[in-house]
CSV table of C-alpha atoms and ligand atoms in Angstrom, one decimal:
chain,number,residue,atom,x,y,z
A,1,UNK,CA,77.4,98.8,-129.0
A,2,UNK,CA,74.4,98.4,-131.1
A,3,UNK,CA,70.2,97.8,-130.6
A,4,UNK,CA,68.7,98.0,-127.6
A,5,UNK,CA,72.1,98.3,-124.8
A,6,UNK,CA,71.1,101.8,-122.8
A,7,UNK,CA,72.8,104.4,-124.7
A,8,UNK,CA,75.3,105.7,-122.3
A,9,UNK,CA,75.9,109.6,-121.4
A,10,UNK,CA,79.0,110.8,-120.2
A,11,UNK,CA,79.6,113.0,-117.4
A,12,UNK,CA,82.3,115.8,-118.1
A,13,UNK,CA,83.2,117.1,-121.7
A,14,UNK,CA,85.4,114.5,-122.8
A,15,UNK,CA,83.2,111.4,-124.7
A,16,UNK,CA,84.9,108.1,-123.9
A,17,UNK,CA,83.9,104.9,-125.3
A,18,UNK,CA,82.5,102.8,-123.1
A,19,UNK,CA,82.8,98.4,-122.3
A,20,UNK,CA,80.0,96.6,-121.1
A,21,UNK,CA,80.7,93.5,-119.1
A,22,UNK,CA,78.0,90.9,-118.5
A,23,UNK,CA,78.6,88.9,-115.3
A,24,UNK,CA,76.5,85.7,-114.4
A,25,UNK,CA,76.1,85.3,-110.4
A,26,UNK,CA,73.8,83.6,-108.1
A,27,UNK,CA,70.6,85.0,-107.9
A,28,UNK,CA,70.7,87.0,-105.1
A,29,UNK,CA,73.9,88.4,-105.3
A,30,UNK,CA,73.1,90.8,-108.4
A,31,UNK,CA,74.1,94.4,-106.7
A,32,UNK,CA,77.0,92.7,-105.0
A,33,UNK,CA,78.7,91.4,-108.1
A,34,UNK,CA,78.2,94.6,-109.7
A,35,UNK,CA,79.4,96.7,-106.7
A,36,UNK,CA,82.6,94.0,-106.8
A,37,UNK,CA,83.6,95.1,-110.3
A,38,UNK,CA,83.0,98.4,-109.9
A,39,UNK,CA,85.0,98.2,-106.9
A,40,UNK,CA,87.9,96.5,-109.1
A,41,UNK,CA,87.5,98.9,-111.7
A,42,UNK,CA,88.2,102.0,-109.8
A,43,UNK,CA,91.1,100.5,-108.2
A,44,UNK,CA,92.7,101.7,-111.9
A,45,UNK,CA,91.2,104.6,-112.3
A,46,UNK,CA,87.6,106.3,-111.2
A,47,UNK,CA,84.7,104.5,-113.2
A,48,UNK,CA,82.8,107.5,-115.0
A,49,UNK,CA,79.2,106.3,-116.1
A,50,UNK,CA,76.4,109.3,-116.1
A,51,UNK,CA,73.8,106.3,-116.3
A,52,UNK,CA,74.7,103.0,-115.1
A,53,UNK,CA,73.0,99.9,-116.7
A,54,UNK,CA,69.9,99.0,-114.6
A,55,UNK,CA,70.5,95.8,-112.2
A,56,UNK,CA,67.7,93.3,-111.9
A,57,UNK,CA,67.0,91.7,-108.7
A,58,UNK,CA,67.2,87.9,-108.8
A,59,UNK,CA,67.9,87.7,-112.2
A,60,UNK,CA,71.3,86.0,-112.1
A,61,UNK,CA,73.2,88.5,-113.9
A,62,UNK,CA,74.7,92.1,-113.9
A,63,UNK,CA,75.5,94.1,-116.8
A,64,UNK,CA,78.2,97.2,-115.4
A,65,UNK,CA,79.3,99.9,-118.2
A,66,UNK,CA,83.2,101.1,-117.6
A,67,UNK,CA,85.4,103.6,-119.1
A,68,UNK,CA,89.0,102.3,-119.7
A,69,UNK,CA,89.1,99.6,-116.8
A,70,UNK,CA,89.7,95.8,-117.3
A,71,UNK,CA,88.7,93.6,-115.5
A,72,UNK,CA,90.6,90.3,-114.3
A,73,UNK,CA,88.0,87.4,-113.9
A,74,UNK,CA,89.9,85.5,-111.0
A,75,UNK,CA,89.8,88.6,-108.6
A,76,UNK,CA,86.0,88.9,-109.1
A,77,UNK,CA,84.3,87.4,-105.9
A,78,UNK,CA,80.5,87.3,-106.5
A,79,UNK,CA,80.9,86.5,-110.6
A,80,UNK,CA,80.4,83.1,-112.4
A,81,UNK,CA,81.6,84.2,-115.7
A,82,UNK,CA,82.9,87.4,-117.4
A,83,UNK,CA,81.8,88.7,-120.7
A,84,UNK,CA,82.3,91.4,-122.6
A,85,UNK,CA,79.2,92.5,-124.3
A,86,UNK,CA,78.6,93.9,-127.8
A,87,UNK,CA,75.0,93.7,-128.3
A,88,UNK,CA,71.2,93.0,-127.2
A,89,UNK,CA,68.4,92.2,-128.8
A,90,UNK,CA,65.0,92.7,-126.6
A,91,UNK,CA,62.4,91.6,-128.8
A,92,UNK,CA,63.1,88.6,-130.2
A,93,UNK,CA,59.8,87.0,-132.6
A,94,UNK,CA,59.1,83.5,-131.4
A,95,UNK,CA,58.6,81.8,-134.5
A,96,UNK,CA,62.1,82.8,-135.8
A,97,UNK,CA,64.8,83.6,-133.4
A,98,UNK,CA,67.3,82.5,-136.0
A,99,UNK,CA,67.2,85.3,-138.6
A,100,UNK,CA,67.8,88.2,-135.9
A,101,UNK,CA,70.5,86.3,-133.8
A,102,UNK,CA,72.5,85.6,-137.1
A,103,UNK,CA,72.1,89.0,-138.2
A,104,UNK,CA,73.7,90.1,-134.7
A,105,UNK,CA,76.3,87.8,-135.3
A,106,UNK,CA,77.0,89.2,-138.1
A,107,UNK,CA,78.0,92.2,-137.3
A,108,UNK,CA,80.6,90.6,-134.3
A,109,UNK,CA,84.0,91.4,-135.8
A,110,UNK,CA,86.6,88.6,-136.1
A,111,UNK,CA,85.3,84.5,-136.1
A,112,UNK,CA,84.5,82.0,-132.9
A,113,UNK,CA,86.1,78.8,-131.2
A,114,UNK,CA,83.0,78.0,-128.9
A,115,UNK,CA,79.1,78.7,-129.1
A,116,UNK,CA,77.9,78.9,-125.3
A,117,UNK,CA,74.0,79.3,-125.5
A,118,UNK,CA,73.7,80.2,-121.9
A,119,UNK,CA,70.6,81.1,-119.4
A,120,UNK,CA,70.1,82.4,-116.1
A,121,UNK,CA,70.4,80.0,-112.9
A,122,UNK,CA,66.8,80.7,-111.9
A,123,UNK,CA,64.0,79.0,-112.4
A,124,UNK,CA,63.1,81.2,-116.0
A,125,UNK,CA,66.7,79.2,-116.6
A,126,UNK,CA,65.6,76.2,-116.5
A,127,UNK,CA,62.3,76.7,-118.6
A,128,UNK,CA,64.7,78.2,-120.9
A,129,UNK,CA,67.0,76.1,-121.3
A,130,UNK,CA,64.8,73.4,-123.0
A,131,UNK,CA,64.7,76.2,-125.9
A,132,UNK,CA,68.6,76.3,-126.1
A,133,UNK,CA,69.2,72.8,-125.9
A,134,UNK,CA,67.3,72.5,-129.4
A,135,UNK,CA,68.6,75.6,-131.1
A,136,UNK,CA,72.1,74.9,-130.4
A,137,UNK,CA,72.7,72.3,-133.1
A,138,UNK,CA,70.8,74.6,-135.6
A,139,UNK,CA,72.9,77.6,-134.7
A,140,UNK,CA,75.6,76.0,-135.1
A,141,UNK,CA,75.6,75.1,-138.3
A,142,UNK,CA,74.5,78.1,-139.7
A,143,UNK,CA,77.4,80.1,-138.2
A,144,UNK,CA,80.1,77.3,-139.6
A,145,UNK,CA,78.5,77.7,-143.1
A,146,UNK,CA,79.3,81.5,-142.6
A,147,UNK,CA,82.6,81.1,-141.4
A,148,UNK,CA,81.9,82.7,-138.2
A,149,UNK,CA,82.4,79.1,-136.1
A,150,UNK,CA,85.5,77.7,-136.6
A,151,UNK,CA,86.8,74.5,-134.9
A,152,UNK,CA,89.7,76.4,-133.4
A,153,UNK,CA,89.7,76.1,-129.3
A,154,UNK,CA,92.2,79.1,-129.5
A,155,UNK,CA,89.6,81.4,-130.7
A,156,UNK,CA,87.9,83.0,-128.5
A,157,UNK,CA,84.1,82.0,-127.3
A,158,UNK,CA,80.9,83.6,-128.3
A,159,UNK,CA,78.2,83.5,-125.9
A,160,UNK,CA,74.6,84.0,-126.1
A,161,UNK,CA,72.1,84.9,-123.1
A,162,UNK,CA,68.8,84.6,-122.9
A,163,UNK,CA,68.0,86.5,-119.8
A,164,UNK,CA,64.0,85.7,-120.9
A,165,UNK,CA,62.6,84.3,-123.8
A,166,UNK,CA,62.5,87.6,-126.0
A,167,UNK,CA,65.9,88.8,-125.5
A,168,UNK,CA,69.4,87.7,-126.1
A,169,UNK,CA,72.7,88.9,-124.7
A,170,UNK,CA,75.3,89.2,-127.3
A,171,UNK,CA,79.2,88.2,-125.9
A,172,UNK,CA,82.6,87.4,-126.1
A,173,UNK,CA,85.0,85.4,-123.5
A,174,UNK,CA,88.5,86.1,-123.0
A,175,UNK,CA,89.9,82.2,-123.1
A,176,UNK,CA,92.2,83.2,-120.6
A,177,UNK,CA,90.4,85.3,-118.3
A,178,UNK,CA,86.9,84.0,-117.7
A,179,UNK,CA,85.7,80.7,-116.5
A,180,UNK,CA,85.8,77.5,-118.7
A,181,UNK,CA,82.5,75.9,-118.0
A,182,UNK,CA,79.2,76.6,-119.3
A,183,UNK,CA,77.3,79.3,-117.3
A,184,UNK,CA,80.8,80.0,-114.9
A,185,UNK,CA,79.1,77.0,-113.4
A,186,UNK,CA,81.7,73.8,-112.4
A,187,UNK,CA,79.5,70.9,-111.8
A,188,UNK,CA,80.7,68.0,-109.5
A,189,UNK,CA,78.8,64.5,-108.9
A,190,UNK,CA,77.8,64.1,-105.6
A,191,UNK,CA,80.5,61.1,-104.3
A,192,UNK,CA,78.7,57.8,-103.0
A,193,UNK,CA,81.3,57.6,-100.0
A,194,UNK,CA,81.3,61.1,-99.2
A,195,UNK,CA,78.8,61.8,-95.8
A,196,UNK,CA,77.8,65.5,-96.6
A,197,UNK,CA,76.9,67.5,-99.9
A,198,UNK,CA,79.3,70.1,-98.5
A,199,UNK,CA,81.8,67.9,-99.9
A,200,UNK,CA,81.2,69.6,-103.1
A,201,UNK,CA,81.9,72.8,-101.8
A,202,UNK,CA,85.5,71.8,-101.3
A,203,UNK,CA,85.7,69.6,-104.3
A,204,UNK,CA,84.9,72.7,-106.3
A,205,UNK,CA,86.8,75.5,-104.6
A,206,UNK,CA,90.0,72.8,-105.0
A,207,UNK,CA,88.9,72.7,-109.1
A,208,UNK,CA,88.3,76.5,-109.1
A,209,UNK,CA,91.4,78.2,-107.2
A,210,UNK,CA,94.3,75.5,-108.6
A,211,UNK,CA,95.2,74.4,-111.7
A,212,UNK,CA,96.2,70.9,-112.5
A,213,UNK,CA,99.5,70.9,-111.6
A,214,UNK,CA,98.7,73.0,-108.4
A,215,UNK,CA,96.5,70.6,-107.4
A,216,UNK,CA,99.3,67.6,-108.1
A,217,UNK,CA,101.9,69.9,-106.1
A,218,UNK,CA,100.2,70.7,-103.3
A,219,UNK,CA,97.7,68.1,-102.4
A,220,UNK,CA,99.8,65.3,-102.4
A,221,UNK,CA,99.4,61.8,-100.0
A,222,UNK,CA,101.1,62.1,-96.9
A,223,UNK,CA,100.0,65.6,-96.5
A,224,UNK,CA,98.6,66.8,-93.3
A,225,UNK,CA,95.5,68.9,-92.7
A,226,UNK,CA,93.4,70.2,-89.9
A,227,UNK,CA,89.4,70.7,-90.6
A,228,UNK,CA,88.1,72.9,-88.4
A,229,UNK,CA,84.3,72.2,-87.9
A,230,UNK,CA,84.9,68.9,-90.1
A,231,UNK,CA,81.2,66.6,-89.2
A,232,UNK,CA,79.8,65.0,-90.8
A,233,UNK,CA,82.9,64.5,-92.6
A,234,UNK,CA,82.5,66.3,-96.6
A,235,UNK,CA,85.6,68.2,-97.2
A,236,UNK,CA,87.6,66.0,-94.5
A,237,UNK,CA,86.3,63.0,-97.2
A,238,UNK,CA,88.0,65.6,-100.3
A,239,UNK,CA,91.3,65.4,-98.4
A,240,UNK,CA,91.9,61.7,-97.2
A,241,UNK,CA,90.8,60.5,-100.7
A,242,UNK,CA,93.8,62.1,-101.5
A,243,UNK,CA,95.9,60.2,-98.9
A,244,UNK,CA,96.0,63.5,-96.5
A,245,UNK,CA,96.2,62.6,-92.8
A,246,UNK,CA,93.2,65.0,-91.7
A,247,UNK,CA,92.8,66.0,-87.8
A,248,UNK,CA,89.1,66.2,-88.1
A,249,UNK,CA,87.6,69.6,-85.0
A,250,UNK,CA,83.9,69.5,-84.1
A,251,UNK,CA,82.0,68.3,-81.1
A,252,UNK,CA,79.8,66.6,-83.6
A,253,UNK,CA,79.5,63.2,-85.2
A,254,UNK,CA,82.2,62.0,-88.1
A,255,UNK,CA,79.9,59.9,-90.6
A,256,UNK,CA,79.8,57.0,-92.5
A,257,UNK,CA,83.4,55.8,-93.4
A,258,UNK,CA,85.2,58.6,-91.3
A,259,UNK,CA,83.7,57.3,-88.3
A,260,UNK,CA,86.4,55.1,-88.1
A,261,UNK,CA,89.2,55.8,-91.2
A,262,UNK,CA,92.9,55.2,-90.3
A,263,UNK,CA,93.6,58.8,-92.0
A,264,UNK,CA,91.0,60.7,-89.5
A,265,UNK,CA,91.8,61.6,-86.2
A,266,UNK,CA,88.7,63.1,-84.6
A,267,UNK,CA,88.8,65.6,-82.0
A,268,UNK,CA,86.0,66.8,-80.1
A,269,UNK,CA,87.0,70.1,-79.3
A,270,UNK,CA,86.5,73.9,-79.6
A,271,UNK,CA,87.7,74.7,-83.1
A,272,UNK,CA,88.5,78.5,-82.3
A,273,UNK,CA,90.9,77.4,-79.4
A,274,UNK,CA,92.2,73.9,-81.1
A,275,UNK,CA,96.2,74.3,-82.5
A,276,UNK,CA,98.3,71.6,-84.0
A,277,UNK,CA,101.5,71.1,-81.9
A,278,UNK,CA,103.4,70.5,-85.5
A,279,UNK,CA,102.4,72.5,-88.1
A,280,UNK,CA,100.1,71.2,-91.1
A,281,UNK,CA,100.3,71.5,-94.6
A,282,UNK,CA,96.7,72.9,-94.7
A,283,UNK,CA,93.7,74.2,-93.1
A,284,UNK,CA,90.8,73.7,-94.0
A,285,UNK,CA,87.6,75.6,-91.8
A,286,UNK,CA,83.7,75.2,-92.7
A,287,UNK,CA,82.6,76.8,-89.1
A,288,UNK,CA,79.4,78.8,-89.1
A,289,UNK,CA,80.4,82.4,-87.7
A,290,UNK,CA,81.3,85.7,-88.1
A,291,UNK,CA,83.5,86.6,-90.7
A,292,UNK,CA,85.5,88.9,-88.8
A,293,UNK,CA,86.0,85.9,-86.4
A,294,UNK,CA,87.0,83.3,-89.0
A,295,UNK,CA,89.3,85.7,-90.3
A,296,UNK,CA,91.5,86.5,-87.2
A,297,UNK,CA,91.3,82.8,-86.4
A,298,UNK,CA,92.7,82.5,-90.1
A,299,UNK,CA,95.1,85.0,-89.4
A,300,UNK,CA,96.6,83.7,-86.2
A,301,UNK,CA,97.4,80.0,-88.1
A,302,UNK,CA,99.3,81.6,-90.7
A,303,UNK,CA,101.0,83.9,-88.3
A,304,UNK,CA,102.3,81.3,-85.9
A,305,UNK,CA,103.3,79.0,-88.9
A,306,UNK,CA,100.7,76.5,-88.4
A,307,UNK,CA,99.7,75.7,-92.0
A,308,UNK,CA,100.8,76.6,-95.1
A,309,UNK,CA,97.7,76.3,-97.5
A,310,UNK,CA,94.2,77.3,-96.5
A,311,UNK,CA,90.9,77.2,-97.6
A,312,UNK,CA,87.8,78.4,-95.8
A,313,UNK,CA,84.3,79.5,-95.9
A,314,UNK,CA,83.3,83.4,-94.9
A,315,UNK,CA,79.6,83.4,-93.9
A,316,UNK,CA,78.0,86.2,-95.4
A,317,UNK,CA,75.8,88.9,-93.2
A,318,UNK,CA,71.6,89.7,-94.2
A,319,UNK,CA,73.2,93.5,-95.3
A,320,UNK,CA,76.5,94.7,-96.1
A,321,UNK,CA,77.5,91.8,-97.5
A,322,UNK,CA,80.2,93.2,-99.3
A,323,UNK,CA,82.0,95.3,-96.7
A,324,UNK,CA,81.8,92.1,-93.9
A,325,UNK,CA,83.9,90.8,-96.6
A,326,UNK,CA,86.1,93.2,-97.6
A,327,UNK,CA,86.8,94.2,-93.9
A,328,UNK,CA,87.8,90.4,-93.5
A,329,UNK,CA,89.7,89.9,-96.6
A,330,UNK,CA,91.4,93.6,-95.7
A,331,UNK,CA,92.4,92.3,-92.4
A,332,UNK,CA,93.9,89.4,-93.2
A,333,UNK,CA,95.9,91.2,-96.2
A,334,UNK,CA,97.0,94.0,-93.2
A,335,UNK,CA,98.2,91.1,-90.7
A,336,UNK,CA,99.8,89.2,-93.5
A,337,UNK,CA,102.1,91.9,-94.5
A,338,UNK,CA,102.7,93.2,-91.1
A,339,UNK,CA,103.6,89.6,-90.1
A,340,UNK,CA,105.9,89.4,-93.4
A,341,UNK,CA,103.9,87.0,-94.9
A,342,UNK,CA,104.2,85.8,-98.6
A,343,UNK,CA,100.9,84.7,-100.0
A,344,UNK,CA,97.7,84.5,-102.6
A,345,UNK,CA,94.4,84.6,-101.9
A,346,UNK,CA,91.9,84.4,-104.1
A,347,UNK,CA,88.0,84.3,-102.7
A,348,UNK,CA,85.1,83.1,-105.0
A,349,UNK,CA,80.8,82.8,-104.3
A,350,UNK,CA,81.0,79.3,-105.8
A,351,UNK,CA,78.0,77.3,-107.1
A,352,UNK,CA,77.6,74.9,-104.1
A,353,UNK,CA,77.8,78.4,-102.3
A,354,UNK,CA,74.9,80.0,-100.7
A,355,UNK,CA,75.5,82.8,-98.6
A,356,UNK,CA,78.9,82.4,-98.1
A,357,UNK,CA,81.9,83.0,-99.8
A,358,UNK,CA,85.1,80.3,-100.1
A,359,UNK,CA,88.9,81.6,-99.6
A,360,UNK,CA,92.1,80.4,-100.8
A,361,UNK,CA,95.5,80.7,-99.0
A,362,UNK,CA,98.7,80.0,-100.2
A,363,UNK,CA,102.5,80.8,-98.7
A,364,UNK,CA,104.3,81.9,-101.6
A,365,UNK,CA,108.2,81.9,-101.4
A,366,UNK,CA,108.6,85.5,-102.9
B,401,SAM,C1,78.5,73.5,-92.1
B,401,SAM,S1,79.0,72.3,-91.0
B,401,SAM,C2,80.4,71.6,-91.6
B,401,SAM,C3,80.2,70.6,-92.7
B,401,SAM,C4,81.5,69.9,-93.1
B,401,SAM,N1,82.4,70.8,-93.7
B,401,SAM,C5,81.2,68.8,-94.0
B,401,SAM,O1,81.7,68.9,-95.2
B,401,SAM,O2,80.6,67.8,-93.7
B,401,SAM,C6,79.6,73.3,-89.7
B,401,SAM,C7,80.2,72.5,-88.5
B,401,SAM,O3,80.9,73.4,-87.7
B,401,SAM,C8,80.8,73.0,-86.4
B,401,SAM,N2,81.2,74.0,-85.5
B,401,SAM,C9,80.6,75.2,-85.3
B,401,SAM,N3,81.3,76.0,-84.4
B,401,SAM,C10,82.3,75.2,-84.0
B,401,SAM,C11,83.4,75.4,-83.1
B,401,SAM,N4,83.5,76.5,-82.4
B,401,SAM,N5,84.3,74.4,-82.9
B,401,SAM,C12,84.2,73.2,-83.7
B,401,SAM,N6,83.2,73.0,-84.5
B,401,SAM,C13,82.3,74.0,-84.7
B,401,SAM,C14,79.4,72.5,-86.3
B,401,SAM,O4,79.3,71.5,-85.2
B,401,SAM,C15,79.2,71.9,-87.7
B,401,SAM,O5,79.4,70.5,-87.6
């Protein structure tokens, strides 16, 4: 750890070394992705920092310092991206940003697959992001004249942040436990067909909690799925473009083509007392409410074999935001092994979420 990172002190006798993790987040959401990994962190063994890296409001990031812990990207809820940082420069000259960020480069032991120039998702982002759109190409070929870029996807990536326009966030990716797109951010195009941008939402929780052959295996035509407060239609659109025979729950409207698809069966009835008489391959639930209501409702499905796949949104509270979810996440984790129940579930803030969080469910055999 080098320049300008806070220089840690240590509470007790013994010095340990400490890692500090950089975590991109929606703006917003800066305490509660650092509280998460904390939280993670001292599930292994208690997090000892005498002077804990400052946390920025609205910045879009979160720097935590930890002892021994590692931390496993998937499990984080309220982070984009997790990167191990070695160094910061705060002061970087404007008319040559190039001779300081080599020089830190430098130092970086072992050589690079990927160069990630990466900014904030704010509105300083954007600004920014004009800067390292141009410098990319010049960077670049500096650091594979050194050696220190090498066309080698197994290697792992190097990122750079500029939190502002003076200073830059020195960092390393795990390749296999962080998240593959620039920023932690999966982009999706906004379908033509689809009647709601909330179509996205599911479109990218689908991308972010299953791999490829996950998704082949278990979103497959001839499927059946229930959408629980399904109009205007967005993420019962993600399903029967896949050939899944949805039973669409809301008192509202269906739109556009699922007004009248041979797929959709709309029902115009109370999603929180609706239940399949067969059981369904999934469930799917976008309803506004509490989360301690979405998760017993959650709970009872899986309980009474209703569906074996789920994926749903947890609407987050003004305060607390992160013990509304645990206390939801923890209750359906309780029930789950009361009931006997096999399963994964993995819960993500993803970009086209705002104050919500999305859930996957699976039934695992063992
Ligand atoms: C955020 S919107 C869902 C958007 C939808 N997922 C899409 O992609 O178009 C929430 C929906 O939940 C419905 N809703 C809220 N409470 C409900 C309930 N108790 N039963 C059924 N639907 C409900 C609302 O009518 C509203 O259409």
């Amino acid at each position: 750890m080098q320049a300008n990172v806070a220089k840690p002190r240590y509470a007790g006798t013994k010095i340990q070394k400490l890692t500090y993790w950089l975590l991109y987040c929606r703006p917003g959401f800066e305490q509660d992705c650092a509280q998460d990994a904390l939280r993670q962190a001292q599930q292994q063994s208690p997090v000892i920092v005498a002077q804990p890296p400052p946390i920025l409001a609205n910045s879009g990031y979160a720097v935590v310092a930890l002892n021994e812990q590692a931390l496993s990207y998937r499990e984080l809820i309220f982070a984009r991206q997790l990167i191990r940082l070695h160094q910061t420069i705060k002061a970087l000259p404007e008319r040559d940003r190039l001779t300081p960020i080599l020089a830190a480069i430098a130092t970086l032991p072992g050589t690079f697959g990927t160069l990630w120039l990466e900014v904030p998702d704010t509105n300083e982002g954007k600004t920014l992001s004009a800067f390292t759109r141009r410098f990319q190409p010049l960077l670049e070929a500096a650091l594979r004249e050194q050696g220190k870029l090498q066309d080698d996807i197994k290697l792992p990536r190097l990122h750079i942040f500029f939190p502002d326009k003076s200073s830059a966030l020195f960092g390393t990716s795990d390749l296999h436990n962080s998240a593959a797109s620039i920023m932690g951010i999966v982009r999706q195009s906004m379908p033509a067909e689809a009647p709601s941008r909330s179509t996205l939402k599911l479109a990218e929780a689908i991308e972010v909690f299953m791999d490829r052959s996950e998704q082949t295996r278990l979103l497959r035509q001839g499927m059946t799925a229930v959408d629980l407060g399904a109009a205007p239609g967005g993420w019962t659109w993600q399903l029967v473009k896949r050939g899944i025979r949805v039973t669409a729950v809301d008192n509202g409207p269906m739109k556009g083509i699922l007004a009248k698809h041979p797929l959709v069966q709309h029902l115009k009835q109370d999603g929180f007392k609706y239940a399949p008489r067969k059981a369904v391959d999934w469930l799917v639930c976008d309803m506004v409410e509490q989360p301690s209501k979405v998760a017993k409702l959650i709970e009872e499905w899986f309980a009474a074999g209703l569906a074996k796949h789920a994926i749903f949104n947890l609407k987050l509270p003004m305060k607390q935001r992160v013990a509304a979810l645990d206390s939801a996440l923890n209750s359906i984790r309780t029930r789950f092994d009361n009931e006997g129940i096999n399963y994964r579930m993995l819960a993500k803030q993803l970009y086209h979420d705002r104050e919500e969080v999305t859930v996957f469910i699976t039934r695992t055999k063992n």
